[in-house]
PDB file of C-alpha atoms in Angstrom:
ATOM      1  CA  UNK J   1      71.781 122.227  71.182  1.00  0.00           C
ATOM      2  CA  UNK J   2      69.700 119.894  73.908  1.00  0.00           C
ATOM      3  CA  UNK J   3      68.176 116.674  72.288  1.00  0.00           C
ATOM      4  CA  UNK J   4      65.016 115.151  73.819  1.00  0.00           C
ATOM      5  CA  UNK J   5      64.976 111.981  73.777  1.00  0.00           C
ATOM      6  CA  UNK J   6      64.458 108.644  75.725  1.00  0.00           C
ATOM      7  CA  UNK J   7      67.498 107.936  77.733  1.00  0.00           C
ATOM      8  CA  UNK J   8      69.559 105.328  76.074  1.00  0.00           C
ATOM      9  CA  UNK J   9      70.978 102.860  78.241  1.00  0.00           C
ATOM     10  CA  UNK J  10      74.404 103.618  78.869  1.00  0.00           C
ATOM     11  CA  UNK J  11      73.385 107.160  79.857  1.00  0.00           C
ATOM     12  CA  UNK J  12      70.323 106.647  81.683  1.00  0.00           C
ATOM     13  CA  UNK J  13      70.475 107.973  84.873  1.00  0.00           C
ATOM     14  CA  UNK J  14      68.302 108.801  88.454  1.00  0.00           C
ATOM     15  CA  UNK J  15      69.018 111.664  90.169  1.00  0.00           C
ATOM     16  CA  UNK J  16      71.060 110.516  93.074  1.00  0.00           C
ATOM     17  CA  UNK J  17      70.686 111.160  96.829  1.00  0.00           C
ATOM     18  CA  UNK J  18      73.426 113.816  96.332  1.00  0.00           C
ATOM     19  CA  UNK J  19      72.270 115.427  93.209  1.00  0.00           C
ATOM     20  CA  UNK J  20      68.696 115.726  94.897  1.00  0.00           C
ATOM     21  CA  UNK J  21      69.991 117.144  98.133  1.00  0.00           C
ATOM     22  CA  UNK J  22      71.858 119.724  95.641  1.00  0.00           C
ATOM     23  CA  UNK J  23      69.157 120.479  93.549  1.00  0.00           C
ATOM     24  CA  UNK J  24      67.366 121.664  96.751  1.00  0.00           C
ATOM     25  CA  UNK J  25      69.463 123.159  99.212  1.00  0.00           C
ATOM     26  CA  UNK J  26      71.201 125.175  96.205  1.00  0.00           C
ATOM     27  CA  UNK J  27      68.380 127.730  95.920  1.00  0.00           C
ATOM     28  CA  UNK J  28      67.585 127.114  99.880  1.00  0.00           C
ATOM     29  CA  UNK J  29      71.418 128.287 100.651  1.00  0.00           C
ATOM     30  CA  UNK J  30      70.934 131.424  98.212  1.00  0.00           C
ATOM     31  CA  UNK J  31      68.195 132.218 100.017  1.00  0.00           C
ATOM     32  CA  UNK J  32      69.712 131.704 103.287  1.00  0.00           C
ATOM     33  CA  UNK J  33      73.026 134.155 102.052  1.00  0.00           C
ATOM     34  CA  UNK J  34      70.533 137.053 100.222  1.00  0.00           C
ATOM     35  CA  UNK J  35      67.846 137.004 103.636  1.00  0.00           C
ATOM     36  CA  UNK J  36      71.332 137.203 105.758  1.00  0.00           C
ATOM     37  CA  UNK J  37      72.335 140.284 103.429  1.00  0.00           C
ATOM     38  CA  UNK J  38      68.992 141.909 103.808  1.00  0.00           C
ATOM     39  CA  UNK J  39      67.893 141.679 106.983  1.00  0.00           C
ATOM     40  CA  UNK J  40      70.881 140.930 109.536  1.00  0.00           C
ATOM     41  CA  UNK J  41      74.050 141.213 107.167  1.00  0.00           C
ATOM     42  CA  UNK J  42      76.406 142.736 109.923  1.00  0.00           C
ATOM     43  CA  UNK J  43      75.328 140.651 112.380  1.00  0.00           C
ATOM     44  CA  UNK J  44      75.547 136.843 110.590  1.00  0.00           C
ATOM     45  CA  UNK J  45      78.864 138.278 109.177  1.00  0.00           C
ATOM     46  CA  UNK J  46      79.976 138.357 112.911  1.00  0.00           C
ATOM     47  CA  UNK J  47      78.739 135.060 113.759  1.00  0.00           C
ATOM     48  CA  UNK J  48      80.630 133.838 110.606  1.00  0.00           C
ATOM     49  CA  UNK J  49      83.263 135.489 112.212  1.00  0.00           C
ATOM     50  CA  UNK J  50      83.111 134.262 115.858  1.00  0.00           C
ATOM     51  CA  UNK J  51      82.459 131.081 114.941  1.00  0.00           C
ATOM     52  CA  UNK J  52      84.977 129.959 112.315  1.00  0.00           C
ATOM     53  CA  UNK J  53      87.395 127.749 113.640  1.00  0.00           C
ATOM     54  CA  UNK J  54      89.516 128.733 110.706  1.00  0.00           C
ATOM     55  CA  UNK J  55      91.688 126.636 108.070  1.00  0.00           C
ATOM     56  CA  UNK J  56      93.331 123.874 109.991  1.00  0.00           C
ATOM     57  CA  UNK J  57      95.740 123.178 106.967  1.00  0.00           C
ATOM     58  CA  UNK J  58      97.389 126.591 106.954  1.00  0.00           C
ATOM     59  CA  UNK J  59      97.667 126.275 111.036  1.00  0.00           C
ATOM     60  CA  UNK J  60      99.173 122.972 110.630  1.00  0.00           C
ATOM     61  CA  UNK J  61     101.408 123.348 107.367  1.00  0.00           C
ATOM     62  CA  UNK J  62     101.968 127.306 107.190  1.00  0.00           C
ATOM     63  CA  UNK J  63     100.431 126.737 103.672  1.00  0.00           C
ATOM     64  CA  UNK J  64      97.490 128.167 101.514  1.00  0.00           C
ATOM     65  CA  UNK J  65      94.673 125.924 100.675  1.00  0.00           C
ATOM     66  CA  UNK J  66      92.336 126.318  97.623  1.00  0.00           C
ATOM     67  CA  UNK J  67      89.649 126.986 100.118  1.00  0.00           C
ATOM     68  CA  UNK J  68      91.892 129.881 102.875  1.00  0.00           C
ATOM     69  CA  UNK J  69      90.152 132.702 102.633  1.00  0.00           C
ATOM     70  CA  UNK J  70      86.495 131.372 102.127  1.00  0.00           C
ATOM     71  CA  UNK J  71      85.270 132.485 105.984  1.00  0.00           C
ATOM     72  CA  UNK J  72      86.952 136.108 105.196  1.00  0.00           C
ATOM     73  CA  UNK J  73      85.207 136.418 101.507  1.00  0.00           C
ATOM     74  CA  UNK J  74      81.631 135.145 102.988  1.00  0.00           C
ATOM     75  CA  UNK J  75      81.895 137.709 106.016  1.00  0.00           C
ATOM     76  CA  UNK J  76      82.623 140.213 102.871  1.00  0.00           C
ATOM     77  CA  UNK J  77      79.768 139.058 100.861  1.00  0.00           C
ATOM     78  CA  UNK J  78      77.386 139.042 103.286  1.00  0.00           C
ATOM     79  CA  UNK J  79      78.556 142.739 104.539  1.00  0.00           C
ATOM     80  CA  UNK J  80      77.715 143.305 100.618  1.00  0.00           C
ATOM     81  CA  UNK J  81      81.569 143.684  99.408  1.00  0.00           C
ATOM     82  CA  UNK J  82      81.603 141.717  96.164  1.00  0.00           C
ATOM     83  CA  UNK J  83      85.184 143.329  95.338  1.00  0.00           C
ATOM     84  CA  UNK J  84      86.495 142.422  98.704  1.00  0.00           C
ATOM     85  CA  UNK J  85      85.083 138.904  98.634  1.00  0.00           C
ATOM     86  CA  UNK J  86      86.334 138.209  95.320  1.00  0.00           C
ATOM     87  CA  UNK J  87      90.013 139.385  96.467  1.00  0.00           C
ATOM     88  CA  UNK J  88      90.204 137.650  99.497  1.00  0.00           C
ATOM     89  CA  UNK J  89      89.609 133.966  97.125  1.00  0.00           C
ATOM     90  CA  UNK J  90      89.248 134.413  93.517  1.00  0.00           C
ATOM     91  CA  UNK J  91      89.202 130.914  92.887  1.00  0.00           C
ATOM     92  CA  UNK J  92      84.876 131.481  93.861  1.00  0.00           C
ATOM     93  CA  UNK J  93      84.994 132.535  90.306  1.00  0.00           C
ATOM     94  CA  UNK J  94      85.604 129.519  88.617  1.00  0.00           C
ATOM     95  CA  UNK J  95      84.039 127.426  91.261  1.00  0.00           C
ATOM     96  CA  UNK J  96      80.653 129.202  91.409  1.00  0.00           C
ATOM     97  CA  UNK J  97      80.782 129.314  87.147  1.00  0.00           C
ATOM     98  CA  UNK J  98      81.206 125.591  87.628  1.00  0.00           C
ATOM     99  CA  UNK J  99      79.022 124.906  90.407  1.00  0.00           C
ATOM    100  CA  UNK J 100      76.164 127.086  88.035  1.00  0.00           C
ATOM    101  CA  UNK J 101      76.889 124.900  85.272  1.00  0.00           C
ATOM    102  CA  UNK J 102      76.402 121.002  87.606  1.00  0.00           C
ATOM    103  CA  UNK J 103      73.180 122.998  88.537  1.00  0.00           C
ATOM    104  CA  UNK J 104      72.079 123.491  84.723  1.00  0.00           C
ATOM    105  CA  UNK J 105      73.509 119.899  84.034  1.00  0.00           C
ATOM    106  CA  UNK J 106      71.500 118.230  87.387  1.00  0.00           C
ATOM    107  CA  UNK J 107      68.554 119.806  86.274  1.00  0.00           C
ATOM    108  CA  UNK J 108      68.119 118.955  82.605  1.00  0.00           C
ATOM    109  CA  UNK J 109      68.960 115.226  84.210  1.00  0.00           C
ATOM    110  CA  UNK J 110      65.571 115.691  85.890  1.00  0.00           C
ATOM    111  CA  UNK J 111      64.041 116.291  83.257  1.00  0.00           C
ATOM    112  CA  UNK J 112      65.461 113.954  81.607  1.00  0.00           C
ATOM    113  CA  UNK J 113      66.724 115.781  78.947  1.00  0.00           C
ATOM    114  CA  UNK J 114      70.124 114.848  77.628  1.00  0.00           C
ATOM    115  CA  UNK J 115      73.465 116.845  76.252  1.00  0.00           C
ATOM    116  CA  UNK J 116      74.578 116.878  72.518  1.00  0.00           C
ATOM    117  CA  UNK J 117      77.560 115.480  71.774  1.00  0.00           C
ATOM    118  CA  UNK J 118      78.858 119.439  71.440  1.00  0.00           C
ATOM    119  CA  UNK J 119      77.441 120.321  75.201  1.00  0.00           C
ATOM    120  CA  UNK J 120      79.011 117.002  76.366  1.00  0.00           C
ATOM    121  CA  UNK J 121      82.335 117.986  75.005  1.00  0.00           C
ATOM    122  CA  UNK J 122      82.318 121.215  76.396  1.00  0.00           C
ATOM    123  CA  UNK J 123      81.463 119.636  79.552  1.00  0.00           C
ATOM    124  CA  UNK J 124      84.836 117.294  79.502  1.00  0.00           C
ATOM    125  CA  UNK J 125      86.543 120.589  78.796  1.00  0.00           C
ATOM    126  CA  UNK J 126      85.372 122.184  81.234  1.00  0.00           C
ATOM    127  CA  UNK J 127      85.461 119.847  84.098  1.00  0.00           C
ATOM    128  CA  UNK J 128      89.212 119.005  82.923  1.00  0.00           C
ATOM    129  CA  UNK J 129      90.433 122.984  83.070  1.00  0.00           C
ATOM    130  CA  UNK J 130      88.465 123.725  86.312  1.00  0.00           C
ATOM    131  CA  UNK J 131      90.549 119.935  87.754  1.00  0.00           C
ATOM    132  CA  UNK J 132      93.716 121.880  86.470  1.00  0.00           C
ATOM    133  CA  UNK J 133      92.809 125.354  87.648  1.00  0.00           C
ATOM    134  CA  UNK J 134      92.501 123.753  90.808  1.00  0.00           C
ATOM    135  CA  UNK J 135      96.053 122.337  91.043  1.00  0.00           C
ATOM    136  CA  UNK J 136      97.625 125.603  89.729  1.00  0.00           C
ATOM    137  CA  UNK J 137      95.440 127.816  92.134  1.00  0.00           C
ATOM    138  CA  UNK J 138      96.931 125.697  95.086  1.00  0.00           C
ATOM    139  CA  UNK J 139      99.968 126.208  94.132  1.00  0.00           C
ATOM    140  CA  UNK J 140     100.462 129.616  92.817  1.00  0.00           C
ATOM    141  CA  UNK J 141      98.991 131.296  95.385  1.00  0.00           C
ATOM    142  CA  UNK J 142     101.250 129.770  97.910  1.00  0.00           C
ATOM    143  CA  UNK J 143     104.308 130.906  95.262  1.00  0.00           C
ATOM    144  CA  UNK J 144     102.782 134.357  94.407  1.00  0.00           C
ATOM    145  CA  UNK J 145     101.229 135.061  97.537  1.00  0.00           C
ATOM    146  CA  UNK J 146      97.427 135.625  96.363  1.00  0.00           C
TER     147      UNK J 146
ATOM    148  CA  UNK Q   1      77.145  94.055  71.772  1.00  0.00           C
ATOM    149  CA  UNK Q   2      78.750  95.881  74.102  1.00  0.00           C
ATOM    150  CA  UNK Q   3      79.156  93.966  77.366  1.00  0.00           C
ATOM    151  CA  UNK Q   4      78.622  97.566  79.760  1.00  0.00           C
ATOM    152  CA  UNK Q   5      74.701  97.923  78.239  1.00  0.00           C
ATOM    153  CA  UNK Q   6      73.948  97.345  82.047  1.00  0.00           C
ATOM    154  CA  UNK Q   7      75.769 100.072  84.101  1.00  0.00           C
ATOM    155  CA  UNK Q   8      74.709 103.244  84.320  1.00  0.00           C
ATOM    156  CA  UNK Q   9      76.538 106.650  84.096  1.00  0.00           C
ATOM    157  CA  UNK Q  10      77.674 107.420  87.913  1.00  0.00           C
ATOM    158  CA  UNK Q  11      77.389 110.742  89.114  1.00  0.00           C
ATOM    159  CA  UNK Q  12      80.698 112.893  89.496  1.00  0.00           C
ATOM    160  CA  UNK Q  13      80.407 113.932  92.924  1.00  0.00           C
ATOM    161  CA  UNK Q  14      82.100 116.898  91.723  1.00  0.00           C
ATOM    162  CA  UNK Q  15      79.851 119.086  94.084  1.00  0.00           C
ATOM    163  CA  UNK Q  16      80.670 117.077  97.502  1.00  0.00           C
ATOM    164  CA  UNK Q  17      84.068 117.563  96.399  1.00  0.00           C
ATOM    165  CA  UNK Q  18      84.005 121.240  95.616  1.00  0.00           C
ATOM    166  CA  UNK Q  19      82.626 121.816  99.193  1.00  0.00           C
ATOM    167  CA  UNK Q  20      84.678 119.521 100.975  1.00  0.00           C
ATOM    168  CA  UNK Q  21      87.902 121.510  99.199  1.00  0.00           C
ATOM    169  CA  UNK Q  22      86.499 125.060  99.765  1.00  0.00           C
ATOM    170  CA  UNK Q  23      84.964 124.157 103.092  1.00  0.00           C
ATOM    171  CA  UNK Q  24      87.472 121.474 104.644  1.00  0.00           C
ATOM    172  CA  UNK Q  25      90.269 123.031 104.018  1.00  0.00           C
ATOM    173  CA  UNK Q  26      91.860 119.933 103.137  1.00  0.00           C
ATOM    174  CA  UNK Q  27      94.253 118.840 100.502  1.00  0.00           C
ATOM    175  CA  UNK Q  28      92.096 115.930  99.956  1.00  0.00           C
ATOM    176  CA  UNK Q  29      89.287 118.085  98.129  1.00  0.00           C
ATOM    177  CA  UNK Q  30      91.962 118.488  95.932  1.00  0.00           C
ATOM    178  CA  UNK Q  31      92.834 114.910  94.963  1.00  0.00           C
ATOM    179  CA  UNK Q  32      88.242 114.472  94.844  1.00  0.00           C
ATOM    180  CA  UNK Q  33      87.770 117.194  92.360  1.00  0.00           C
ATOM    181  CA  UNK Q  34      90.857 115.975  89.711  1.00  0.00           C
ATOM    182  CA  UNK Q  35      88.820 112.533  90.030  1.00  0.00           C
ATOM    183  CA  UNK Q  36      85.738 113.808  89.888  1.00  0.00           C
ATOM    184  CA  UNK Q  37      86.629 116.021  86.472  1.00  0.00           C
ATOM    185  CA  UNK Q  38      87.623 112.628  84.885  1.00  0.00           C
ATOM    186  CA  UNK Q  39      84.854 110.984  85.297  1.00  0.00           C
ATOM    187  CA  UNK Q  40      82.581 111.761  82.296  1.00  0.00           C
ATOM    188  CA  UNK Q  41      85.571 112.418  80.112  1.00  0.00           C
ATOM    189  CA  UNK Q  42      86.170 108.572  81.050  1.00  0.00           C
ATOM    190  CA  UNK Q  43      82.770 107.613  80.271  1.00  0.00           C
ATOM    191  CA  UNK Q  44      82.241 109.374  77.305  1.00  0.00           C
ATOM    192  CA  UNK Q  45      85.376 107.538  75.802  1.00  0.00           C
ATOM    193  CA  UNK Q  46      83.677 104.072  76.708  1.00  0.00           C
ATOM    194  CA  UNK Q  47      85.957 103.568  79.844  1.00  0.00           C
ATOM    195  CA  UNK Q  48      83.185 102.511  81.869  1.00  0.00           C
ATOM    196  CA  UNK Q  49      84.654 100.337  84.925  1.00  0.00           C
ATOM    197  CA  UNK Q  50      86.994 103.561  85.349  1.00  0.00           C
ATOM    198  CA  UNK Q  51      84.968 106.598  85.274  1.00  0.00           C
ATOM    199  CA  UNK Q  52      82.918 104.155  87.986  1.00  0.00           C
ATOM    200  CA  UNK Q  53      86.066 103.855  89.801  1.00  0.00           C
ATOM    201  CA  UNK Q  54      86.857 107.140  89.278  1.00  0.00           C
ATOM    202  CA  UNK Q  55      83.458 108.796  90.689  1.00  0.00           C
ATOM    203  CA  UNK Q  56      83.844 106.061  93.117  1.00  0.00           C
ATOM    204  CA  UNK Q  57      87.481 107.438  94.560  1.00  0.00           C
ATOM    205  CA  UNK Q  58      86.306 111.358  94.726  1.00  0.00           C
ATOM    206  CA  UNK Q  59      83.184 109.960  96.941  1.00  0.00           C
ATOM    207  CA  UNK Q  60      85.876 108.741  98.848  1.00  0.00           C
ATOM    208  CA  UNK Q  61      87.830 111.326  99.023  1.00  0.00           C
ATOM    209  CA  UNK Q  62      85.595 114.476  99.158  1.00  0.00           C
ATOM    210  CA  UNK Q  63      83.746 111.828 102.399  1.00  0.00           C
ATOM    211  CA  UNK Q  64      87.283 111.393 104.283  1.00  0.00           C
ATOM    212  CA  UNK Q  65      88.200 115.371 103.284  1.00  0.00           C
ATOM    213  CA  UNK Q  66      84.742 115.991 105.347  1.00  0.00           C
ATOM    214  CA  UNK Q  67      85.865 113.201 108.430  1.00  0.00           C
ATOM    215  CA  UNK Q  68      89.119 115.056 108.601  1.00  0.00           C
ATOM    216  CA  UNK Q  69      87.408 118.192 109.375  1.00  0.00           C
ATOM    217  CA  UNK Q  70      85.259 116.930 111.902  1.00  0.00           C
ATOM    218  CA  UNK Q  71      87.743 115.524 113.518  1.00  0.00           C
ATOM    219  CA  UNK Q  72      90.156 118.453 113.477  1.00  0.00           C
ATOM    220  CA  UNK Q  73      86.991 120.499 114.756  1.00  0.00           C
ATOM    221  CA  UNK Q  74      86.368 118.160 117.874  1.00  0.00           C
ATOM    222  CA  UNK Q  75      89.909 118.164 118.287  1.00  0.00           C
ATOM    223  CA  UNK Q  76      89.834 121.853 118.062  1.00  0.00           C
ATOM    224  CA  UNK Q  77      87.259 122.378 120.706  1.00  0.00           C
ATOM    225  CA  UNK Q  78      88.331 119.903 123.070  1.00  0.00           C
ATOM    226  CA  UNK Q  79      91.683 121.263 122.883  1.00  0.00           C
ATOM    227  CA  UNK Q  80      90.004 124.882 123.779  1.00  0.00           C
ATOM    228  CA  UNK Q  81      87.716 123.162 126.630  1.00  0.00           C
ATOM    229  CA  UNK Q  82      90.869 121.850 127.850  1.00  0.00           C
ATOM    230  CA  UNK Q  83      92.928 124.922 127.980  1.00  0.00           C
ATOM    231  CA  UNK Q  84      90.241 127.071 129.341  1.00  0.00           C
ATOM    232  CA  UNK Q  85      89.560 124.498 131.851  1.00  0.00           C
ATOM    233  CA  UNK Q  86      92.729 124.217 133.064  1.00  0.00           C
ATOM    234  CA  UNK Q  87      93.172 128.074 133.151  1.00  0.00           C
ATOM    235  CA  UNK Q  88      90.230 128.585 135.510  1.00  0.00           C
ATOM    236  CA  UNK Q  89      91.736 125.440 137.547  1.00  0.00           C
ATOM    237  CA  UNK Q  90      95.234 127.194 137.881  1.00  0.00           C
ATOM    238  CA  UNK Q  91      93.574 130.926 138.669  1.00  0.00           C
ATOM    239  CA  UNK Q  92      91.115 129.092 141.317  1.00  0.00           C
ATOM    240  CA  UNK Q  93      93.821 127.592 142.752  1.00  0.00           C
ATOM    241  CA  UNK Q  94      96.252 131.020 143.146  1.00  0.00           C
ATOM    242  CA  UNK Q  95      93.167 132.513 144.786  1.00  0.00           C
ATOM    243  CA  UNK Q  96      92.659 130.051 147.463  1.00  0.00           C
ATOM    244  CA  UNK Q  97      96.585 129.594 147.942  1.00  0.00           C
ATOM    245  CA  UNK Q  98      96.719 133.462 147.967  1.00  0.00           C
ATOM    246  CA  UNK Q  99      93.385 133.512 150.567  1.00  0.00           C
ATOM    247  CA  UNK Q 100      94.786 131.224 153.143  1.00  0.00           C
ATOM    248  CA  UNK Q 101      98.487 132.559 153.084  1.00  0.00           C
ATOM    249  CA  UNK Q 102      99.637 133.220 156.842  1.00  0.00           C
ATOM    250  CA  UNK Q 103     101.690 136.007 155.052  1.00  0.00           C
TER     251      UNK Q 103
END
């Protein structure tokens, strides 16, 4: 499925600044979340807690954002509640599937090994359903309530 | 020959934009991550100048998504610092008006 091979030039490509800072602070932040579990889960869930200022957009508008919910569902996660994280925003689903899969993309990039044309279209596919399942998250769970 | 040999595949920023919608709270994550999605459909159909563009707009984006919540924050806490301040200013001054009462 992967193809080594010298980087032609239309798809050769550094690692940028952002892709570098992600390839690091990825495993640093799980890290950071699984030590919080372990060792002081109750208490960084109540920091979390404390020191959210909380979703400006739903203060201002009255409305759900993609993101309401996140401060609630890390406070849940970290107090070792998967169930209770995942129902507070279910849209970490998706996002973490997605963010798993830039991960596996940034580093084969690295080292510099590049997609088939069947990973790249699966790629496009999935980039283009998680753009839509962001739009209809947004909005259905302001309609439906979730 | 193809007159794009030269540029070179941009990244999506589709990360920067996932945080700054799940973190910011903004609508304009939103707007990053739809651009960001296009961008390697774009270049993988030989639309180079747009999937630039297009990787180009979600920095944008996802970067004024993350301004907006900074600024909200400092608004935020200034607006607390403010109210709190002016609370202890209004119960200091009931105390002394209450002290030196000739009632």
């Amino acid at each position: 499925m992967l193809v080594t091979e010298e980087p032609a030039t239309l798809t050769e490509n550094k690692l940028s600044c952002g892709r570098k800072i992600f390839l690091i602070a990825s495993p640093l932040s799980l890290l950071f979340l699984l030590g919080g579990y372990f060792f002081c889960g109750a208490e960084l869930a109540a920091w979390v807690d404390k020191l959210s200022p909380g979703c400006f957009f739903a203060r201002a508008t009255g409305l759900k954002c993609p993101g309401c919910g996140g401060t609630r569902a890390l406070k849940a996660l970290l107090e070792g509640d998967i169930l209770r994280c995942l129902q507070f925003n279910a849209f970490w689903i998706p996002t973490i599937i997605l963010l798993l899969w830039e991960y596996l993309k940034t580093l084969l990039q690295w080292r510099k090994i590049s997609f088939s044309p069947l990973l790249e279209s699966f790629n496009i596919y999935l980039l283009v359903t998680y753009a839509g399942l962001t739009v209809f998250w947004a909005i259905a769970r302001n309609i439906f309530g979730w | 020959m193809n007159e794009n040999t030269n540029l070179v595949k941009p990244d999506n920023n589709l990360v920067w934009s996932i945080l700054c919608t799940v973190l910011c709270c903004l609508p304009l994550g939103i707007v990053a991550i739809i651009k960001s999605c296009s961008v390697d459909g774009l270049w993988a159909s030989g639309q180079h100048e747009q999937a630039i563009a297009a990787a180009k707009s979600a920095k944008k984006f996802a970067l004024w998504g993350a301004i907006g919540w900074v600024i909200c924050v400092i608004a935020y806490v200034a607006f607390i610092a403010i109210f709190v301040g002016f609370s202890a200013l209004s119960a200091e001054s009931v105390t002394t008006t209450t002290t030196t009462s000739p009632f």
